[in-house]
Every structure is written in structure tokens, then in C-alpha cells.
Tab-separated table of C-alpha atoms in Angstrom:
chain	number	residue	atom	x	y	z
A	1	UNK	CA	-102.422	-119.799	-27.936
A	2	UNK	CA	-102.044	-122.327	-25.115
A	3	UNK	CA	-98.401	-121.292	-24.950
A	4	UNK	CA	-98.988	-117.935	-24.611
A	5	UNK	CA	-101.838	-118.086	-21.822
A	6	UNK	CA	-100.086	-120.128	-19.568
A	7	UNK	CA	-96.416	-117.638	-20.083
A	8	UNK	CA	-99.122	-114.521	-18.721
A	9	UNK	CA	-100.713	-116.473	-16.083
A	10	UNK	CA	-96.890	-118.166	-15.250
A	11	UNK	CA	-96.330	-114.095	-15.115
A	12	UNK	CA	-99.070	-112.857	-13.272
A	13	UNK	CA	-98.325	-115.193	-10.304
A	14	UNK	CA	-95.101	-113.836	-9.952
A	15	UNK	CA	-96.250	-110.561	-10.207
A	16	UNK	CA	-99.058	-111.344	-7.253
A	17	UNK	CA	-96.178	-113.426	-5.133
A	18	UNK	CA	-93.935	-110.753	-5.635
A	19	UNK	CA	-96.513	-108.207	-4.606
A	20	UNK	CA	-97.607	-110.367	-1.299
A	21	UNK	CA	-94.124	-110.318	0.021
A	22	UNK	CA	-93.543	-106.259	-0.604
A	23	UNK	CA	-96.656	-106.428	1.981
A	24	UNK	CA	-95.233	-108.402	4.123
A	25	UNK	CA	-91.661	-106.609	4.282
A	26	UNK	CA	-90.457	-104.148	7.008
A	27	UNK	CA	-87.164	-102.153	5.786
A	28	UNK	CA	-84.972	-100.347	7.393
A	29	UNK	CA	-81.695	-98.116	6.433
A	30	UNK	CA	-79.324	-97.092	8.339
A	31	UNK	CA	-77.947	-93.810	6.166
A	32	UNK	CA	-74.620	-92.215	7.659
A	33	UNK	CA	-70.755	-92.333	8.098
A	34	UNK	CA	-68.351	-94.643	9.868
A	35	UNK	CA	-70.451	-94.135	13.314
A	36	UNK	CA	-73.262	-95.742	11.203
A	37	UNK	CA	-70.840	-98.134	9.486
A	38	UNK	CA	-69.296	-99.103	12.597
A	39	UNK	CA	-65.895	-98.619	10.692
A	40	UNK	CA	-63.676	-98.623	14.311
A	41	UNK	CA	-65.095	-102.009	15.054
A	42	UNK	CA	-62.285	-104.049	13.365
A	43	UNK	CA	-59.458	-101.858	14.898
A	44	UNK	CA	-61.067	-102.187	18.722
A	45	UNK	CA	-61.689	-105.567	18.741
A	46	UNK	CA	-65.786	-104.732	19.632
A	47	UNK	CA	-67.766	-107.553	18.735
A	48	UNK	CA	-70.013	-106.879	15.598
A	49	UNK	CA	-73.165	-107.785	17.128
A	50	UNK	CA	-72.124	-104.960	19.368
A	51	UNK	CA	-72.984	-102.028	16.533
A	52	UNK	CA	-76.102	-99.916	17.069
A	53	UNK	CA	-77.319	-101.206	13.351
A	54	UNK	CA	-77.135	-104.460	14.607
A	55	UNK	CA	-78.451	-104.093	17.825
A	56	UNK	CA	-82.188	-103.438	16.267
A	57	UNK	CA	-82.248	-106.940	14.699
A	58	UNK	CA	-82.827	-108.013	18.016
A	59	UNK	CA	-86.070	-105.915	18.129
A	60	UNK	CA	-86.859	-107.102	14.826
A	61	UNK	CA	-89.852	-108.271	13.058
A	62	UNK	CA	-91.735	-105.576	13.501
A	63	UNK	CA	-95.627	-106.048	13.705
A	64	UNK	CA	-95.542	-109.178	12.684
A	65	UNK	CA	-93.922	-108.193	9.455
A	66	UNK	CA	-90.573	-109.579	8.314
A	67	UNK	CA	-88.178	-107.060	8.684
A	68	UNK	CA	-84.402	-106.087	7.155
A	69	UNK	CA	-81.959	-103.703	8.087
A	70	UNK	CA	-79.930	-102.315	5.513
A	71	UNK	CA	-75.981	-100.567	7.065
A	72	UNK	CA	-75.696	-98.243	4.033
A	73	UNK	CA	-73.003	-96.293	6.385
A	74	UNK	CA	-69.835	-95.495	4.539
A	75	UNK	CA	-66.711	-94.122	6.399
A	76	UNK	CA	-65.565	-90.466	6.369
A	77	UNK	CA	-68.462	-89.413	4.116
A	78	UNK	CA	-70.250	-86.315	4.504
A	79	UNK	CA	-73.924	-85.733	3.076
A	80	UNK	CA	-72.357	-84.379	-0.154
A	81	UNK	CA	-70.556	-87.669	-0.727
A	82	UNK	CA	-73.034	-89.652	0.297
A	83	UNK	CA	-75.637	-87.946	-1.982
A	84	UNK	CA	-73.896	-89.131	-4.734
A	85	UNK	CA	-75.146	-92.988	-3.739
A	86	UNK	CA	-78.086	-92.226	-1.882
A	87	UNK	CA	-80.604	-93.414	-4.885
A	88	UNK	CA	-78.775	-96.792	-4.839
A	89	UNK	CA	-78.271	-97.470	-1.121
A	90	UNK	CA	-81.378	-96.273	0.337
A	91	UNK	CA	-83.904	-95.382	-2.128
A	92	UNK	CA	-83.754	-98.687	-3.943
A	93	UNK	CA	-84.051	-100.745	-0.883
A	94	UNK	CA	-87.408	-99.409	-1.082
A	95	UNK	CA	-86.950	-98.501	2.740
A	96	UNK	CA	-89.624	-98.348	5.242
A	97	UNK	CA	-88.020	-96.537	7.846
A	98	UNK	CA	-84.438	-94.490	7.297
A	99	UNK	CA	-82.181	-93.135	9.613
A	100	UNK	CA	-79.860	-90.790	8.481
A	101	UNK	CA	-76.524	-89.767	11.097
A	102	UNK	CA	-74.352	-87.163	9.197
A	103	UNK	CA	-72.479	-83.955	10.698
A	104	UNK	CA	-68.887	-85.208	11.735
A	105	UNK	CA	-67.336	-85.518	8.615
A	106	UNK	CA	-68.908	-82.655	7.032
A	107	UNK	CA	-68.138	-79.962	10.089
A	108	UNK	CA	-64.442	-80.907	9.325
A	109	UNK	CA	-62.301	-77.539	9.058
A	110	UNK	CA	-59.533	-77.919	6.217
A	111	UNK	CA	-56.277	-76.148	6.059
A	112	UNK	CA	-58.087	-73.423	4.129
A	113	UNK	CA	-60.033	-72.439	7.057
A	114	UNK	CA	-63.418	-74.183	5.425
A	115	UNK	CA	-65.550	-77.002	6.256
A	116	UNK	CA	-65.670	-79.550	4.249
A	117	UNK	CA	-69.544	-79.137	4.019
A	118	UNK	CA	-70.649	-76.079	4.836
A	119	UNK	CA	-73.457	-75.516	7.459
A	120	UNK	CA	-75.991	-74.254	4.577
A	121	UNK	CA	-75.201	-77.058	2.353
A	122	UNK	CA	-75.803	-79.332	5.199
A	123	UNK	CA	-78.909	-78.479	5.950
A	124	UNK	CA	-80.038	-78.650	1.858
A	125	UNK	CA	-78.380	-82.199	1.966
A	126	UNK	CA	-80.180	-82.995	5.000
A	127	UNK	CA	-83.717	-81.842	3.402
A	128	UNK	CA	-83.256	-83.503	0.494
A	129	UNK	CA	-82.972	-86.937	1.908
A	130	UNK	CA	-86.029	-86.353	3.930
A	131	UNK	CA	-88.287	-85.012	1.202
A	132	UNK	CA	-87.068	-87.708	-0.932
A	133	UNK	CA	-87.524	-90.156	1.228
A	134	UNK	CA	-91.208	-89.406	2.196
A	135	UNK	CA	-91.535	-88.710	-1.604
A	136	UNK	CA	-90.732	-92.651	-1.957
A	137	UNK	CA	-93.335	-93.654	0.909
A	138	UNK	CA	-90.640	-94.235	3.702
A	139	UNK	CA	-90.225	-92.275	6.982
A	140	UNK	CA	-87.120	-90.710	7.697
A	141	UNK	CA	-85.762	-90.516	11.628
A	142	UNK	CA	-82.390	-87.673	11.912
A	143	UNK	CA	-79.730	-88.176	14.390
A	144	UNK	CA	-77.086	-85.618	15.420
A	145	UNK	CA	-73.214	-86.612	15.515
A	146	UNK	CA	-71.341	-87.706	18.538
A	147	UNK	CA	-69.949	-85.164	20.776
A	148	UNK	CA	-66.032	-85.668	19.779
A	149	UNK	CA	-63.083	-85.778	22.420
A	150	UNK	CA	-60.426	-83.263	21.453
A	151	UNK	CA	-57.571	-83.419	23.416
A	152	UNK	CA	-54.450	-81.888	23.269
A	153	UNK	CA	-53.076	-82.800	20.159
A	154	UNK	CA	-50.437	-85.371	21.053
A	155	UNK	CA	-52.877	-87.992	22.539
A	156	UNK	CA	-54.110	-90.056	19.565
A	157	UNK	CA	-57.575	-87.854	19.966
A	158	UNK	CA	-59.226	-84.888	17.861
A	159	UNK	CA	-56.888	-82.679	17.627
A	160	UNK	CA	-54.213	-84.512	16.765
A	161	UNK	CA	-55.673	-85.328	13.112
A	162	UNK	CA	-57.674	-81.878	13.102
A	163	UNK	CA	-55.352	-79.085	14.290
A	164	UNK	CA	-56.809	-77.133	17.077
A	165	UNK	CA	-55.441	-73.315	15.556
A	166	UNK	CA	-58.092	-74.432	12.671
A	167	UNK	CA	-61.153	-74.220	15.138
A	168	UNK	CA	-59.940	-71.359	16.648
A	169	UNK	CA	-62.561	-68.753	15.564
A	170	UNK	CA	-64.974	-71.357	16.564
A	171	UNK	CA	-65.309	-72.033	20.307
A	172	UNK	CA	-63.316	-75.145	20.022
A	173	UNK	CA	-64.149	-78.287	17.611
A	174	UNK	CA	-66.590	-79.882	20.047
A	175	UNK	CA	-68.893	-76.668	19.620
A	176	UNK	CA	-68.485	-76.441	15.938
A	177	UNK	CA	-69.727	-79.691	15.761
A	178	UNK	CA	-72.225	-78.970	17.250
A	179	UNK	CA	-73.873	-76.092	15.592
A	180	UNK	CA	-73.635	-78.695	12.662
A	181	UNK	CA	-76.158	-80.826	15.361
A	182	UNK	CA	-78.447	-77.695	15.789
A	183	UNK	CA	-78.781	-77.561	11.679
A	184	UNK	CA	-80.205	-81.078	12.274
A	185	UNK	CA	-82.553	-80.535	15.321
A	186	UNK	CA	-83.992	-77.548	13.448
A	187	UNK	CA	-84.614	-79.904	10.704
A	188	UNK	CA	-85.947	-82.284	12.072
A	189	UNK	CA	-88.175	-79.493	14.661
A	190	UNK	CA	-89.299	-77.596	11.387
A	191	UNK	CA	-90.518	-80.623	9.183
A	192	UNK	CA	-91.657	-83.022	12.146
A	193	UNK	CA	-89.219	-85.624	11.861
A	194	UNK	CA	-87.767	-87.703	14.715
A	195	UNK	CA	-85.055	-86.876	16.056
A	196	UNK	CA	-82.415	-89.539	18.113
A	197	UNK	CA	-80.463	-86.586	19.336
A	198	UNK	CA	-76.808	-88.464	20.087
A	199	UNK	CA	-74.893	-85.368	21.176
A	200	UNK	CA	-77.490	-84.662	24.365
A	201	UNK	CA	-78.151	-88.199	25.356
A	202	UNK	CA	-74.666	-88.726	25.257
A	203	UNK	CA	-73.383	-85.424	26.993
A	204	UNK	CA	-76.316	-86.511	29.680
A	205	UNK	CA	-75.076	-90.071	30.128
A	206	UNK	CA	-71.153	-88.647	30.517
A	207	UNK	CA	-72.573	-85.974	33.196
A	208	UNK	CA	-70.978	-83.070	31.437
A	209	UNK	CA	-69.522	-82.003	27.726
A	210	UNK	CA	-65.667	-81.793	28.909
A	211	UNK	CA	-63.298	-84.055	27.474
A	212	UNK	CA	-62.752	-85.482	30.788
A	213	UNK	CA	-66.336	-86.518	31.500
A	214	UNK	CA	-66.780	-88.201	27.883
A	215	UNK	CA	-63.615	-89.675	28.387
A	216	UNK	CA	-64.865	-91.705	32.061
A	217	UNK	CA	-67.638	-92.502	30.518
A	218	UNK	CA	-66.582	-94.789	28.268
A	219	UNK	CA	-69.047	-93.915	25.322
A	220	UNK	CA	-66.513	-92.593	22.678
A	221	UNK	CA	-63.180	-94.811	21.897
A	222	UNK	CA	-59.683	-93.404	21.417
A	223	UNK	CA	-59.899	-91.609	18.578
A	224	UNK	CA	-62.348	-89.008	20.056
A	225	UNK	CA	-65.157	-89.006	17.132
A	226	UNK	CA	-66.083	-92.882	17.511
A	227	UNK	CA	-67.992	-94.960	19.567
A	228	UNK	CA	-67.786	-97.700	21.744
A	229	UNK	CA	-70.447	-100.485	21.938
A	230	UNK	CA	-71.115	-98.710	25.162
A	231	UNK	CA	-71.884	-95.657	23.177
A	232	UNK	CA	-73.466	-98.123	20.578
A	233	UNK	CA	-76.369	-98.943	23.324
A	234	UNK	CA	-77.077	-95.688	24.213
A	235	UNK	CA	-77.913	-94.824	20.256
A	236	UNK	CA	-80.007	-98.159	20.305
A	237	UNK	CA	-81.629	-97.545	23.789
A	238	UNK	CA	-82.729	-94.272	22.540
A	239	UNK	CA	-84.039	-95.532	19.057
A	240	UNK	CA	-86.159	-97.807	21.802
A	241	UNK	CA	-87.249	-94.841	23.237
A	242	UNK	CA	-88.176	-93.137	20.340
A	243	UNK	CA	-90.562	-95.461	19.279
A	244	UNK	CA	-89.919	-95.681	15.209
A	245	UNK	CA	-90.120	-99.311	15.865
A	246	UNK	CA	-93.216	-99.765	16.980
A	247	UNK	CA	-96.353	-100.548	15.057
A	248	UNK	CA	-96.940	-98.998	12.193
């Protein structure tokens, strides 16, 4: 009888210890694509303490908690890909706060003419992860995409992965994506979710929305849909701004 009262007690601790440090946690996710990811990192030579992600350790532990951040960004998915895992990479972590930065991939035209998301599935994707995140306790924070470079289609930029003809019908690729950005401000307007709205702070920081002025900036890198850590601060700066860090 011994044994046994000493195996539940041996069992409750851990269940009391195990408790105590849930308490004491602050976790974060960072949901989204290869802007979240940080996938061009490698290929430019940026310095990984350089990626937006990473950049909020430095603002971490938050009210005196100790606090994670989880990159749970996967390259080239869209938010019907990444629904697939988003049970196991966010909603097990048990998250605190989640961001969640989808729209690039997903406003893709393919050689049919379609996106590879459309803009009503988008927005169901998009709801889901915030109902199911609040469902779970956590508080969800949208951003919109990155306002893409397209170029001329023989410069290493947009257009020269993404044929311009396909965006034809659509006031240019930049535009399409974002209407795929106004899917997320409504959102995020509608269900009172913060928003870290990339595509305006950016197009603000560049002075304009032309390929030119995003170009001089020095925000997006040579491929036209990725950052550079000086793009990488802004999103950070902005999180700062917003204020999901503080105090809960």
C-alpha cells in the first residue's frame, strides 16, 4: 500500500510542477510562409538573428514570464497547405499569442488562369485559424503579405517566375496581391483582431507602391516577394508598435 501511495504522490508532484511552469510560460507562434520562415536568408547571406521571428526574442520575457517563440513558417505554403499542419505546429505548442502572415503564395495565378487559393477560401482559412485559436485560449494577431516587386520579366523579379499575361485581367500582380491583403484587414476589422498591416507600412516606408520606390528602399530582396532584414525591422518595429507584447 506504501508502494502505491508514494507512485500517486511521486505523480501528483509532477502533475503540480508541470502545472506551475504552464503558468509561468509565455508562447508565441509565428504561423506563415517563407517571409515567416525566413527561407531567403541562406541564399542572401542575412544574418539569422536578422529575421523578424527572431528579432522578438530580444523583447522577450514578457511580464516577467518565460517566454518561447515558435517559427512554424514553411516556404511556398498557402493557408490550404498549411491547414493541413496547423493542429501540430501551432495548436499543440499550446500558443499564447499567434501570428499568422499568409496571402503571397495563395494569390498565385496558375497557367489555368486560377489562384492557387482562391480569395473566398482565403478568407475561410484565415477564420478558421482565428476561431480556433481563441477556441484554444490563445490570441491571434493577422498580418498582410509584402507588397511584391514585379519587374519586367527578364530581371530575376516577379514576373519572371509568374508571367505577367496571367495577371492581366487583374490590375497587375502587385494589386492582386493585394486584394488578397484587404480579405485579411476585413478579417481582422470584422472579428477585432490585430492587425500588423505589412503591405501599408511598407508602401509608407518606400514613399510610394511602384517598383522603383520598393526597389530604393531596400525592404524587399531580389526576388521581388522577399524581404530583407531591412524589411525584417520594419515587421518587428511594427509588432512593437502594436503592442501584442506587452502585458497581458
Amino acid at each position: 500500500m506504501k508502494k502505491y501511495l508514494s507512485l500517486a504522490a511521486f505523480l501528483l508532484i509532477l502533475i503540480l510542477v508541470s502545472c506551475g511552469n504552464r503558468s509561468e510560460r509565455y508562447t508565441i507562434v509565428a504561423f506563415g510562409d517563407s517571409n515567416t520562415r525566413g527561407a531567403n536568408w541562406t541564399i542572401r547571406n542575412y544574418q539569422d538573428t536578422d529575421k523578424w521571428v527572431n528579432l522578438i526574442k530580444s523583447t522577450l520575457p514578457v511580464n516577467d514570464r518565460q517566454a518561447f517563440i515558435h517559427n512554424a513558417g514553411v516556404g511556398g505554403e498557402t493557408t490550404e497547405d498549411a491547414r493541413k499542419r496547423f493542429k501540430r505546429d501551432v495548436l499543440k505548442m499550446d500558443p499564447d499569442l499567434v501570428f499568422i502572415m499568409f496571402g503571397t503564395n495563395d494569390a498565385v495565378i496558375l497557367p489555368n488562369g486560377k489562384p492557387k487559393v482562391d480569395r473566398a477560401r482565403f478568407k475561410e482559412n484565415l477564420l478558421y485559424y482565428v476561431r480556433e485559436v481563441r477556441n484554444a485560449g490563445g490570441t491571434p494577431v493577422l498580418m498582410t503579405c509584402l507588397p511584391i516587386v514585379e519587374g519586367n520579366g527578364n530581371d530575376k523579379l516577379y514576373y519572371t517566375r509568374y508571367p505577367k499575361k496571367l495577371y492581366a485581367h487583374t490590375d497587375g500582380a502587385r494589386n492582386w496581391h493585394n486584394s488578397y491583403n484587404d480579405i485579411t484587414r476585413e478579417v481582422a476589422f470584422k472579428n477585432d483582431v490585430t492587425l500588423i498591416d505589412n503591405w501599408t507600412n511598407m508602401v509608407k516606408f518606400a514613399g510610394g507602391d511602384s517598383d522603383e520606390a520598393l526597389l530604393k528602399s531596400g525592404i524587399i530582396d531580389p526576388s521581388g516577394n522577399h524581404m530583407t532584414p531591412q524589411g525584417a525591422e520594419l515587421i518587428y518595429l511594427s509588432i512593437l508598435e502594436s503592442r501584442v507584447l506587452g502585458p497581458k
